[in-house]
XYZ file of N, CA and C in Angstrom:
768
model
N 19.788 6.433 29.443
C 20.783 6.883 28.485
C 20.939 5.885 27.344
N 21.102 4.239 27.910
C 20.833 3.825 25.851
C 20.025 3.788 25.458
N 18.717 4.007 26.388
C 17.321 4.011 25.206
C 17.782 4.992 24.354
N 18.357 6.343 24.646
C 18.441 7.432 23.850
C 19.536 7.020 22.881
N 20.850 6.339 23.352
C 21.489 6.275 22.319
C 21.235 5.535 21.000
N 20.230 4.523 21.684
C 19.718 3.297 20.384
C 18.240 4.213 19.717
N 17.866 5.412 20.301
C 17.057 6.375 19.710
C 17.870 6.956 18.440
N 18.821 7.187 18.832
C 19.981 8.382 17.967
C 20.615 7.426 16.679
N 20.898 6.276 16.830
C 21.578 5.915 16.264
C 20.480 4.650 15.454
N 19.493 4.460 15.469
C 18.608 3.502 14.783
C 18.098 4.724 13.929
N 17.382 6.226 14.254
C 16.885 6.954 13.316
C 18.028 7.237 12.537
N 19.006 7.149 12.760
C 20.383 7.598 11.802
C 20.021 6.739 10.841
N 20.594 5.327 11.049
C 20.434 4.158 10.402
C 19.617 4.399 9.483
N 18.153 4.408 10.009
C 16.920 3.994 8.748
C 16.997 5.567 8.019
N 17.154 6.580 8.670
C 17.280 7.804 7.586
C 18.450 7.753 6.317
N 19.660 7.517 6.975
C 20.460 7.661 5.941
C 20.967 6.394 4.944
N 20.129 5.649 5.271
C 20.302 4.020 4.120
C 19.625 4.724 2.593
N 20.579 4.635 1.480
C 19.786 5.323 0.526
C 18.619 4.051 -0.322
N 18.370 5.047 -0.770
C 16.982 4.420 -1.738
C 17.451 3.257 -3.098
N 16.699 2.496 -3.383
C 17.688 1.749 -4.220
C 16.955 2.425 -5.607
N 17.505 2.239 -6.816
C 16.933 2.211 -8.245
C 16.948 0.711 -8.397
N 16.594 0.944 -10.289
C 16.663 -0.408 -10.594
C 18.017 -1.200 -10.645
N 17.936 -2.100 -10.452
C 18.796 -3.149 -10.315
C 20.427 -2.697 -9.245
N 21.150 -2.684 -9.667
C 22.467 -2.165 -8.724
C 22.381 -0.951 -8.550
N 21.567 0.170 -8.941
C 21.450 1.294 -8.995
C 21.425 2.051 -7.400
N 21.765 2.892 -6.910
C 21.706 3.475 -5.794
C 21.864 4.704 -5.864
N 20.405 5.497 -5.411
C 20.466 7.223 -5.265
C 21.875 7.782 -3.832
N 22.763 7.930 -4.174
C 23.270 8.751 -2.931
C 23.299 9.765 -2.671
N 22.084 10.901 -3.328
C 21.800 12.449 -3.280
C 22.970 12.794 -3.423
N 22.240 14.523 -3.967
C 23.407 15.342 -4.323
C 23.510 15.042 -6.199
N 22.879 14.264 -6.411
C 22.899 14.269 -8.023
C 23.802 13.312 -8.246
N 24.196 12.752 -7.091
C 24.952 11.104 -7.430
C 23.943 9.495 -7.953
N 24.779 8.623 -8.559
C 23.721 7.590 -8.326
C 25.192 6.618 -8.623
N 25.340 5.774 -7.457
C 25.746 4.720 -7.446
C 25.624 3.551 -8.534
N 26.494 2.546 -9.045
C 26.189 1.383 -9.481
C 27.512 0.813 -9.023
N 26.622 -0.243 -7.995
C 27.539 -1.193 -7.397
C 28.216 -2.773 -7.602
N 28.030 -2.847 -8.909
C 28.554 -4.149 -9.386
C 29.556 -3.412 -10.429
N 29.644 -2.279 -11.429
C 30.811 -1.512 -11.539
C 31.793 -0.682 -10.676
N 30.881 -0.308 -9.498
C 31.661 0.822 -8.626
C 31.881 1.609 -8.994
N 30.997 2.385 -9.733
C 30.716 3.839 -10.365
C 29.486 4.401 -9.882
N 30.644 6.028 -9.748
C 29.227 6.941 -9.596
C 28.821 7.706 -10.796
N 28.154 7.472 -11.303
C 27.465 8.426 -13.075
C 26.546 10.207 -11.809
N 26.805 10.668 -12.643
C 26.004 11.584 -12.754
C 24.758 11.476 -12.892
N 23.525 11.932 -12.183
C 22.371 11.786 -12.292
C 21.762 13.240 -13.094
N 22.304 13.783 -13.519
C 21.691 14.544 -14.916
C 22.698 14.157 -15.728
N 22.100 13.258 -17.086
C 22.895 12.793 -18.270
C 23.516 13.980 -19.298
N 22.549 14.821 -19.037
C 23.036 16.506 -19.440
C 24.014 17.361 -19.058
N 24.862 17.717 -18.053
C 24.620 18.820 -17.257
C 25.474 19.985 -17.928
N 26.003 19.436 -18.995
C 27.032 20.607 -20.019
C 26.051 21.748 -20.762
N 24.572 21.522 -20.478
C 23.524 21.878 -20.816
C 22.977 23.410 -20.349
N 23.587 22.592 -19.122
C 23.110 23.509 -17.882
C 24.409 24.590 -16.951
N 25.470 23.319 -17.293
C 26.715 23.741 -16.471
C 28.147 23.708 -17.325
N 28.604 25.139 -18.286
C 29.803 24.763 -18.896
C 31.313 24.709 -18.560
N 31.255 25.421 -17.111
C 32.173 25.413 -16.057
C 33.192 25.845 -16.968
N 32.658 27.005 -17.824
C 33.378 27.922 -18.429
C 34.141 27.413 -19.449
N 33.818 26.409 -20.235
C 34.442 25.659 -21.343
C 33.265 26.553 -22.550
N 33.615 27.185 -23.593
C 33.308 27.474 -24.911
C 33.190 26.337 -25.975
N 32.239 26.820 -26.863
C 32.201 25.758 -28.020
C 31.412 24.637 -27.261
N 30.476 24.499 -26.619
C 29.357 23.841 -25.978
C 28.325 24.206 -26.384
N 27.583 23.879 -27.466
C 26.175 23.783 -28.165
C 24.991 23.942 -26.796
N 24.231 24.970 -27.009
C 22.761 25.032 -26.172
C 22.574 23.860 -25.279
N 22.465 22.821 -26.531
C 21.467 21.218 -25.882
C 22.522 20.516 -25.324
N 23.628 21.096 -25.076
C 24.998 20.537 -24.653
C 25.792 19.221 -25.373
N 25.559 19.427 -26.627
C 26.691 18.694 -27.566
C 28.192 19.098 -27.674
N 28.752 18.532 -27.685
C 30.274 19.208 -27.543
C 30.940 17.983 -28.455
N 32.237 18.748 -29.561
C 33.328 17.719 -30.049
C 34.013 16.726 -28.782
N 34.991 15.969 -29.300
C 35.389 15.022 -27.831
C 36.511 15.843 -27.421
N 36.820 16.268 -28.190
C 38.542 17.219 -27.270
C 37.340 18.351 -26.368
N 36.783 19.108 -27.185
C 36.005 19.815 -26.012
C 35.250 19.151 -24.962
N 34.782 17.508 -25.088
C 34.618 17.051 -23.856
C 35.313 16.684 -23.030
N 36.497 16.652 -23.500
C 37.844 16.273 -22.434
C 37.927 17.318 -21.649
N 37.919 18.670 -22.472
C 38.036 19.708 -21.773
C 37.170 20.348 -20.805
N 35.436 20.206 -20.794
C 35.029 20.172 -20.059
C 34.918 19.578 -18.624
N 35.242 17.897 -18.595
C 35.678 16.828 -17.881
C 37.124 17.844 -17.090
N 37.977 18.520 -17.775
C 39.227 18.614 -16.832
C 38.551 20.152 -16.029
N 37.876 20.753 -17.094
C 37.002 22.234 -15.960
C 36.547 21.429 -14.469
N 35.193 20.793 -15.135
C 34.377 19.725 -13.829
C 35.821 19.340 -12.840
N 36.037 19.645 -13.139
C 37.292 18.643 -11.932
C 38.209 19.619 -11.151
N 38.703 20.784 -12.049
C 39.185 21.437 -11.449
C 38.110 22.761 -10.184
N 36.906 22.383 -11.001
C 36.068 23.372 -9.916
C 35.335 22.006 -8.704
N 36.274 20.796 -8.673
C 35.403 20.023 -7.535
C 34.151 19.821 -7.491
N 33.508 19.785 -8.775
C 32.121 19.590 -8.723
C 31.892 17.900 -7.868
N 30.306 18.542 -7.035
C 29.942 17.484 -5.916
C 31.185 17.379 -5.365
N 32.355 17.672 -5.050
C 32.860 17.786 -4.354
C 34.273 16.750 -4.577
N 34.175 16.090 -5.540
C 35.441 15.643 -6.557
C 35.752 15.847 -7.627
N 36.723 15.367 -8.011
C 38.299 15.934 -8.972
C 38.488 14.473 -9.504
N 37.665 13.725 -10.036
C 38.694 12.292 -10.661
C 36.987 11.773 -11.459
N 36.479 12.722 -12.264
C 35.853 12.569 -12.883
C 35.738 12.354 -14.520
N 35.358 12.104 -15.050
C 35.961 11.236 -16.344
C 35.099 10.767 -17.709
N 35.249 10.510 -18.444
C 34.263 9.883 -19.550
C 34.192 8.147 -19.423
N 32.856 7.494 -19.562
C 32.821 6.645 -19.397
C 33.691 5.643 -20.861
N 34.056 4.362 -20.040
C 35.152 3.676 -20.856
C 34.571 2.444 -21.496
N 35.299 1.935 -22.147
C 35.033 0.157 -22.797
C 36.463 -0.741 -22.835
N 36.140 -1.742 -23.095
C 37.000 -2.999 -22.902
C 36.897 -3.857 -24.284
N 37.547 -4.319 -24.993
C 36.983 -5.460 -26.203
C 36.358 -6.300 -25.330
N 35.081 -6.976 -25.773
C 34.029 -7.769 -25.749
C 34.743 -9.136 -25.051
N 35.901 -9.759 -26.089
C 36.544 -10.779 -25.750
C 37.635 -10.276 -24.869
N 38.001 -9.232 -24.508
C 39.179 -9.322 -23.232
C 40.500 -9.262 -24.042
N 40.514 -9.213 -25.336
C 41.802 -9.481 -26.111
C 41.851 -7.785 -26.617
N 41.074 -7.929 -28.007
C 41.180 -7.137 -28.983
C 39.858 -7.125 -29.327
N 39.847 -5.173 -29.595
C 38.689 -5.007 -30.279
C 37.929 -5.706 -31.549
N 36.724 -5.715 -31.973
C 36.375 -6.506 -33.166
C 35.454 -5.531 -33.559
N 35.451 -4.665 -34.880
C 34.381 -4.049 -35.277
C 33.732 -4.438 -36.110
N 33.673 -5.948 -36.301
C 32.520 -6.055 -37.389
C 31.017 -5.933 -37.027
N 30.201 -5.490 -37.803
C 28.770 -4.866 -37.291
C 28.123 -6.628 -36.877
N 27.639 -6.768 -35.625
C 26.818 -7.735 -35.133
C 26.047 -7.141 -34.501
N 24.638 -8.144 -34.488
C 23.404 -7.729 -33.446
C 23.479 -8.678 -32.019
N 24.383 -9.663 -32.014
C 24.502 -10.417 -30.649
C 25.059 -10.145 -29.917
N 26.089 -9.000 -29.660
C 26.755 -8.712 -28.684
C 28.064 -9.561 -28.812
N 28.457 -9.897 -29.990
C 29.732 -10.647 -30.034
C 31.110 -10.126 -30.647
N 30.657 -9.061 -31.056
C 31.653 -8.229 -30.781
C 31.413 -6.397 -30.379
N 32.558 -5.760 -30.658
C 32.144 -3.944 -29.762
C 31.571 -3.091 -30.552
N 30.988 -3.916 -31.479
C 30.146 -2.637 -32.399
C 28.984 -3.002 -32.937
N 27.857 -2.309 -32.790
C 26.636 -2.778 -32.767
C 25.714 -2.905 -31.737
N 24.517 -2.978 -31.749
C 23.512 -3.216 -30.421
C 23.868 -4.321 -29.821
N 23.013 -4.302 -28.691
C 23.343 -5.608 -27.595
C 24.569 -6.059 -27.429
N 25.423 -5.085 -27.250
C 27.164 -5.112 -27.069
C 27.008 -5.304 -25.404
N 26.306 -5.898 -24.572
C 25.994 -6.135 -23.073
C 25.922 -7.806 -22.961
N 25.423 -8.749 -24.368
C 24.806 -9.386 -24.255
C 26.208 -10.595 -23.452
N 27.424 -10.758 -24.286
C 28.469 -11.822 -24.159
C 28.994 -11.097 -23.458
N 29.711 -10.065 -23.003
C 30.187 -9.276 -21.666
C 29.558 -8.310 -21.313
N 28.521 -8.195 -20.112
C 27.924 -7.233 -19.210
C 28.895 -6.093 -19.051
N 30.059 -6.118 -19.012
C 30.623 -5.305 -18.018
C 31.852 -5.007 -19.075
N 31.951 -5.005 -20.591
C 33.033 -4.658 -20.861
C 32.919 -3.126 -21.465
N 31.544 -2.703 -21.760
C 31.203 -0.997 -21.607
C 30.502 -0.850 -20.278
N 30.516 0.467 -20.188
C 30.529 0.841 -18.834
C 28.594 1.190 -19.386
N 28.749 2.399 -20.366
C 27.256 2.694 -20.929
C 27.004 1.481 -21.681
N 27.184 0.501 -21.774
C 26.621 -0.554 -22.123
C 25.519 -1.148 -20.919
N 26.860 -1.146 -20.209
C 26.246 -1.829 -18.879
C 24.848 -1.132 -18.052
N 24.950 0.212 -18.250
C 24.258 0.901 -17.705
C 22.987 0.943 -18.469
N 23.455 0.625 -19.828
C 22.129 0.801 -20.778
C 20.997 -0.550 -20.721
N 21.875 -1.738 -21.041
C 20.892 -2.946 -20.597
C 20.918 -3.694 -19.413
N 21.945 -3.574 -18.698
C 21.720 -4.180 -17.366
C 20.985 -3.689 -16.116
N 21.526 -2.835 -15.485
C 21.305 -1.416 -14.623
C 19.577 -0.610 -15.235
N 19.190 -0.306 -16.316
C 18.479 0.030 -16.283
C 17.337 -1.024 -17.462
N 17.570 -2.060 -17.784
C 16.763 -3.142 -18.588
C 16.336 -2.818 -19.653
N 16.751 -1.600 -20.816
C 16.818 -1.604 -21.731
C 16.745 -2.291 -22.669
N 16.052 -2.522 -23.782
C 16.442 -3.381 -24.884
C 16.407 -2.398 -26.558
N 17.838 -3.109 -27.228
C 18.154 -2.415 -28.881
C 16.776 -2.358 -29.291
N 16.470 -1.159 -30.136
C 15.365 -1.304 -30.763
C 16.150 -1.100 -32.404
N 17.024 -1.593 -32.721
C 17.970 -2.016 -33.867
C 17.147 -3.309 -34.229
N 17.041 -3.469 -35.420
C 16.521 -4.770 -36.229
C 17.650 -5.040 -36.873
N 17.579 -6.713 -37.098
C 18.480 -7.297 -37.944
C 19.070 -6.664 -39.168
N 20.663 -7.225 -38.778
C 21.147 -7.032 -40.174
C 20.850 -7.172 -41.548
N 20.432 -6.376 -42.673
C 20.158 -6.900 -44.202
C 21.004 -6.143 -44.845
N 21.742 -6.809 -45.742
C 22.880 -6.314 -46.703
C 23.470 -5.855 -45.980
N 23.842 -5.867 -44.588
C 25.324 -5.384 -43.978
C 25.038 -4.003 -43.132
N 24.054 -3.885 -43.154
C 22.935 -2.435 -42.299
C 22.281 -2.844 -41.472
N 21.632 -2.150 -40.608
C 20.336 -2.379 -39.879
C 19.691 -0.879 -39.951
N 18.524 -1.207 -39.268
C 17.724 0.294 -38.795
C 17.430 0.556 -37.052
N 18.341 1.535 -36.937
C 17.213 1.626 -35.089
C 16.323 2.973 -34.947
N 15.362 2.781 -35.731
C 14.266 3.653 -35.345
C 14.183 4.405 -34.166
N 14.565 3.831 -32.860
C 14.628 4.565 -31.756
C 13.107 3.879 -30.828
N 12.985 4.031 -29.681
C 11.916 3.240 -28.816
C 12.075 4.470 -27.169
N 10.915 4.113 -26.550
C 10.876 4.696 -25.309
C 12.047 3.824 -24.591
N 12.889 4.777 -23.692
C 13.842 4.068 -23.056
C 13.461 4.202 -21.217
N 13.924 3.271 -20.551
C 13.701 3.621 -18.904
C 15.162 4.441 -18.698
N 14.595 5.840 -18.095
C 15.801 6.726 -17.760
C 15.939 6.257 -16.380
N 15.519 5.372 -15.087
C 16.030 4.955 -13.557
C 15.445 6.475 -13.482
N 16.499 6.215 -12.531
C 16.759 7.495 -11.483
C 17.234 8.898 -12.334
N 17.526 9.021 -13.774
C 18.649 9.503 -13.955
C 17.618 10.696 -14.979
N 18.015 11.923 -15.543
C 17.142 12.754 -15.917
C 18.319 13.709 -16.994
N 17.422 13.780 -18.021
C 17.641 14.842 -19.151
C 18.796 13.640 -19.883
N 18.541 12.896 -20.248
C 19.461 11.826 -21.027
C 19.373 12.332 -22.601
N 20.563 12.582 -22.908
C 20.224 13.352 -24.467
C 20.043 12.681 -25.597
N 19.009 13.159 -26.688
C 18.546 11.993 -27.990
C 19.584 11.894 -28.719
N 20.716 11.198 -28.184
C 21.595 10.879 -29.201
C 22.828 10.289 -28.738
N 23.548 10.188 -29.257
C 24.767 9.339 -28.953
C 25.917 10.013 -27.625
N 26.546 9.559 -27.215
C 27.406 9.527 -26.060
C 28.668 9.458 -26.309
N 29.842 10.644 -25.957
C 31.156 9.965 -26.232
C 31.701 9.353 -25.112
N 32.614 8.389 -25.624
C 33.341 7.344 -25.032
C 34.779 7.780 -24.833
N 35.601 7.178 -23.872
C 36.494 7.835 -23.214
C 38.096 7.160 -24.656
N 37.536 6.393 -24.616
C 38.313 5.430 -25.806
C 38.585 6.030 -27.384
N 39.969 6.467 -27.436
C 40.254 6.468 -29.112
C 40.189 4.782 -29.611
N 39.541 5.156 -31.296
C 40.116 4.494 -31.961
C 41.434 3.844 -32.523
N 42.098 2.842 -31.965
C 43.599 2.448 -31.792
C 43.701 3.003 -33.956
N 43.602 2.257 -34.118
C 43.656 2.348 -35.750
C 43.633 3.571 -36.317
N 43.124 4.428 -35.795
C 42.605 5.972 -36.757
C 42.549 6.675 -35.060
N 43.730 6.813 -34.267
C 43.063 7.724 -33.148
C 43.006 8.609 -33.331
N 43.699 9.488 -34.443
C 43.854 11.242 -34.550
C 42.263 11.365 -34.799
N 41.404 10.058 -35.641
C 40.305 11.111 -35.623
C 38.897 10.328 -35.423
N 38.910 9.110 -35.005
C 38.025 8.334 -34.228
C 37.836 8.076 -33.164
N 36.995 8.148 -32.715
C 36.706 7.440 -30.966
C 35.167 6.921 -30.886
N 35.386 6.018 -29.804
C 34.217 5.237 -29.702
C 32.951 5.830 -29.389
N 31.864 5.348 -29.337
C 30.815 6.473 -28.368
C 29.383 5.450 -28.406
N 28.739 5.196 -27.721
C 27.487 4.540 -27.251
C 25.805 5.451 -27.314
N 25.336 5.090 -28.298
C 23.918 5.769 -28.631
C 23.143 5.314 -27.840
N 22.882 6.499 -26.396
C 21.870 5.972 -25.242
C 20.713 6.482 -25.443
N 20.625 7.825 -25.461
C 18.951 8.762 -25.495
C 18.163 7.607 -26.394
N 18.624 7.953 -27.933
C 17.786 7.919 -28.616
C 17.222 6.263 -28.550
N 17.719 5.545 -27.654
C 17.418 4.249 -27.479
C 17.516 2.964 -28.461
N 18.450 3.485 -29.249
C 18.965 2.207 -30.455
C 19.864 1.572 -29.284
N 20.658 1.508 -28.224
C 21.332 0.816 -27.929
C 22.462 0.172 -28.283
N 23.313 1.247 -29.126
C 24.451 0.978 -30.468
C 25.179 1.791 -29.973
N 26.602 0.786 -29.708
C 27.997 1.336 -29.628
C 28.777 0.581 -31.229
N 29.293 1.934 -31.151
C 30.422 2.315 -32.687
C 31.490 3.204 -32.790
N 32.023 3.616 -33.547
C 33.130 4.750 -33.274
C 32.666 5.835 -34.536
N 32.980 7.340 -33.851
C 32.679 8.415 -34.446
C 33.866 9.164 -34.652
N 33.677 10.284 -35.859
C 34.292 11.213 -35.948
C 34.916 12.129 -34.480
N 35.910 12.149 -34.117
C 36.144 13.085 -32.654
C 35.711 14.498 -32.752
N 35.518 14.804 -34.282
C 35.438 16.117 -34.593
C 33.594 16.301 -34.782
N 32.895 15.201 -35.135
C 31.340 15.838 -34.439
C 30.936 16.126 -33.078
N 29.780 16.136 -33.040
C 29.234 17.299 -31.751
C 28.240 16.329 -30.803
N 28.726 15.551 -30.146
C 27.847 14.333 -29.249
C 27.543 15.067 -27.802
N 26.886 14.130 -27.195
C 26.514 14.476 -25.831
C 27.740 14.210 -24.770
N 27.326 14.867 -23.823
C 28.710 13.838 -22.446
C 28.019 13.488 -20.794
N 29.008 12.415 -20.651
C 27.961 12.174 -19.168
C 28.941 11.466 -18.376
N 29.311 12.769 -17.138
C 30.505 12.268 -16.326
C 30.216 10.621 -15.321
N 31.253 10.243 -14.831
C 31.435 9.385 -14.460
C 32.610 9.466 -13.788
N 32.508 8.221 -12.467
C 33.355 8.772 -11.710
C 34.229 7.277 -11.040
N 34.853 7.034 -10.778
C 35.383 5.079 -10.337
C 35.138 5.282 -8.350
N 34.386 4.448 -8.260
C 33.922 4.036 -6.740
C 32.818 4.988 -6.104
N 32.200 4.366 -4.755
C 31.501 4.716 -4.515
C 31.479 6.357 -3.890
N 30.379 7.079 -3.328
C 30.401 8.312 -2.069
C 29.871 8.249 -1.171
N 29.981 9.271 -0.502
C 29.072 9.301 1.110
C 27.976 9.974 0.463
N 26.703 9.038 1.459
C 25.695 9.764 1.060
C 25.747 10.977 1.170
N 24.680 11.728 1.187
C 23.810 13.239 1.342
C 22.547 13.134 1.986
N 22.301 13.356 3.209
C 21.493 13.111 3.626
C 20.089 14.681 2.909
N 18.977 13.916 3.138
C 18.115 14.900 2.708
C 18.196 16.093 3.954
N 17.217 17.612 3.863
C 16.855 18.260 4.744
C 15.630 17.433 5.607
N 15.033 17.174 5.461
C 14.152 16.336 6.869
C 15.004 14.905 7.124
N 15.973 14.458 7.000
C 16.776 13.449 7.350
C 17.433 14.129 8.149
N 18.095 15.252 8.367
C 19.017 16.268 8.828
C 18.125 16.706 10.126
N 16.969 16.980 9.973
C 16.478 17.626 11.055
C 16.008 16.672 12.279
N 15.742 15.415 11.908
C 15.467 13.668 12.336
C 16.463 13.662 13.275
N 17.942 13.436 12.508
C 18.809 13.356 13.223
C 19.442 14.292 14.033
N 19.320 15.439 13.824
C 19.205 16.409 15.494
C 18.362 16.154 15.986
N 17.112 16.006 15.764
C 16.041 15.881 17.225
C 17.062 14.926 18.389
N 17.243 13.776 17.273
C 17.617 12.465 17.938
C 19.009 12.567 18.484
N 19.676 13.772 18.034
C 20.736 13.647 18.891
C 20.873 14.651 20.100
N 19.251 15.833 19.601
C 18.870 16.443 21.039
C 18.189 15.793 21.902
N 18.146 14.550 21.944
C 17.136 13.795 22.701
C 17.916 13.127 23.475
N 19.140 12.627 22.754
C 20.680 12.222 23.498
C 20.661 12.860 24.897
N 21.534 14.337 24.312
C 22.189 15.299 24.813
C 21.083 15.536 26.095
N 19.700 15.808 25.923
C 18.874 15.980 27.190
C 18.657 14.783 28.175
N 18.658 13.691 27.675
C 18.899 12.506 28.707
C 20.160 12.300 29.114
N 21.212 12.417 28.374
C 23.099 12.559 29.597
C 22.611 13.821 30.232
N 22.020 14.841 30.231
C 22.089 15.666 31.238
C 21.308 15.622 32.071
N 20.355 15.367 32.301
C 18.982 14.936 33.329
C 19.956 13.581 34.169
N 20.371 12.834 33.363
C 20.995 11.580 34.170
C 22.298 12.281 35.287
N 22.781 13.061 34.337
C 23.789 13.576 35.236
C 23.846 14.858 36.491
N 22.470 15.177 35.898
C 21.757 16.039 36.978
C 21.434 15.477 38.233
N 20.713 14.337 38.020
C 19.885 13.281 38.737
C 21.016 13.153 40.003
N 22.169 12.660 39.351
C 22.939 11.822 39.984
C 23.627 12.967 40.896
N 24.180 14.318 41.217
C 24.663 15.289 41.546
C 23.780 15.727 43.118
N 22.680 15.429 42.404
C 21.185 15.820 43.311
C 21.360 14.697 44.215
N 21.798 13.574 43.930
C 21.297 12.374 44.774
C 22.982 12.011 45.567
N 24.049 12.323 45.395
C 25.516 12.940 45.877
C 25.285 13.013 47.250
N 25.899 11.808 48.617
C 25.476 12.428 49.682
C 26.824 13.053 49.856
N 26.439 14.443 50.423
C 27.257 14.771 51.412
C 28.342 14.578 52.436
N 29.456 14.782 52.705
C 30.213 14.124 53.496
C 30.611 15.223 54.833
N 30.969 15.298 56.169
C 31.717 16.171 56.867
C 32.427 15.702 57.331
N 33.569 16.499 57.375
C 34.913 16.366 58.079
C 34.971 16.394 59.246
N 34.676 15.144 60.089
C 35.294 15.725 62.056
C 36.527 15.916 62.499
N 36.878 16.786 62.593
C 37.996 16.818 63.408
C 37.978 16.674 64.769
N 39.365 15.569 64.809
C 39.380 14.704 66.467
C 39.623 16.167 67.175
């Protein structure tokens, strides 16, 4: 009987340990993907307003949407429990320095606007983080001249993650200064690697996000592994307990 139980419970083990991506990245099926130094689960289609409008209107084909209509999509997703939660969200930012935002255009990451906004805080965008840390990205933005740059755009590593749209990303963050009609947003597809703030009223991409980890999902042949192994259980407690019934001596009663 523990050979079987350390049968049952070691194929568990090595089946349901998920797969890693790059760097903190973790597949937990089901269209989840972990990142465990934020404790976020992103969505593993960067699209899915594309595919899925969960009955929100005013969602463009290639799934561009204004940001109030991405709010509104975000509160659909939630109210229909997609994957099976309700506290799903647009990804966020932090000022660079921990104080106050700084928008003057830099290429070092020294302040929140501009490429390589990862470089002096990893972790104060979330799609920052995801863009050069998590998946090793680099700006294909060239230096500042006269107060501009150019980002042509470059092949980007999508991980684990699929249908990432050529263009910019909204951010969960108004503009404090102008909120009626700015908000922030992070240019991932097209691979400039540039966070800035946009009009709320153009038509960007969206890509849920969620705070902490899930239970995996085990695959269908992970599923079928672990019944064998727990029919393999179940037939050794019963053979043992068969055994033992069979081997039961007998007793009789004399009466004096």
């Amino acid at each position: 009987m523990k050979t079987a139980w350390r049968l049952a419970i070691v194929t568990g083990l090595a089946l349901s340990t998920p797969g890693t991506a790059p760097a903190a990245l973790f597949d937990r099926g089901g269209g989840l993907i972990y990142d465990s130094v934020l404790d976020l689960t992103w969505l593993q289609d960067a699209n899915l307003a594309a595919s899925q409008t969960f009955g929100v209107g005013s969602i463009r084909p290639n799934g561009i949407m204004t940001w109030d209509t991405a709010n509104a999509w975000i509160s659909a997703m939630n109210q229909s429990a997609y994957a099976g939660y309700r506290d799903w969200r647009l990804p966020t930012l932090s000022p660079v320095n921990g104080v106050l935002f700084n928008v003057s255009l830099t290429t070092d990451g020294s302040s929140d606007q501009g490429p390589n906004v990862a470089l002096v805080n990893p972790t104060a965008s979330e799609m920052a983080h995801l863009y050069y840390v998590d998946l090793g990205n680099e700006s294909s933005c060239g230096p500042l001249t006269g107060g501009s740059m150019t980002c042509p755009g470059t092949n980007i590593s999508a991980g684990p993650f699929k249908n990432i749209g050529a263009g910019p990303y909204w951010l969960a963050r108004e503009y404090e200064p102008n909120q009626e009609f700015d908000v922030w947003y992070f240019n991932f597809g097209s691979g400039s690697g540039f966070q800035s703030i946009q009009s709320k009223y153009n038509q960007l991409f969206v890509w849920a996000v969620r705070d902490g980890d899930v239970a995996v999902v085990p695959e269908a042949s992970t599923l079928v592994l672990m019944l064998l192994g727990l029919g393999a259980l179940s037939s050794a407690t019963w053979r043992r307990s068969d055994s033992s019934i069979r081997r039961r001596p007998t007793t009789t009663n004399v009466r004096e």
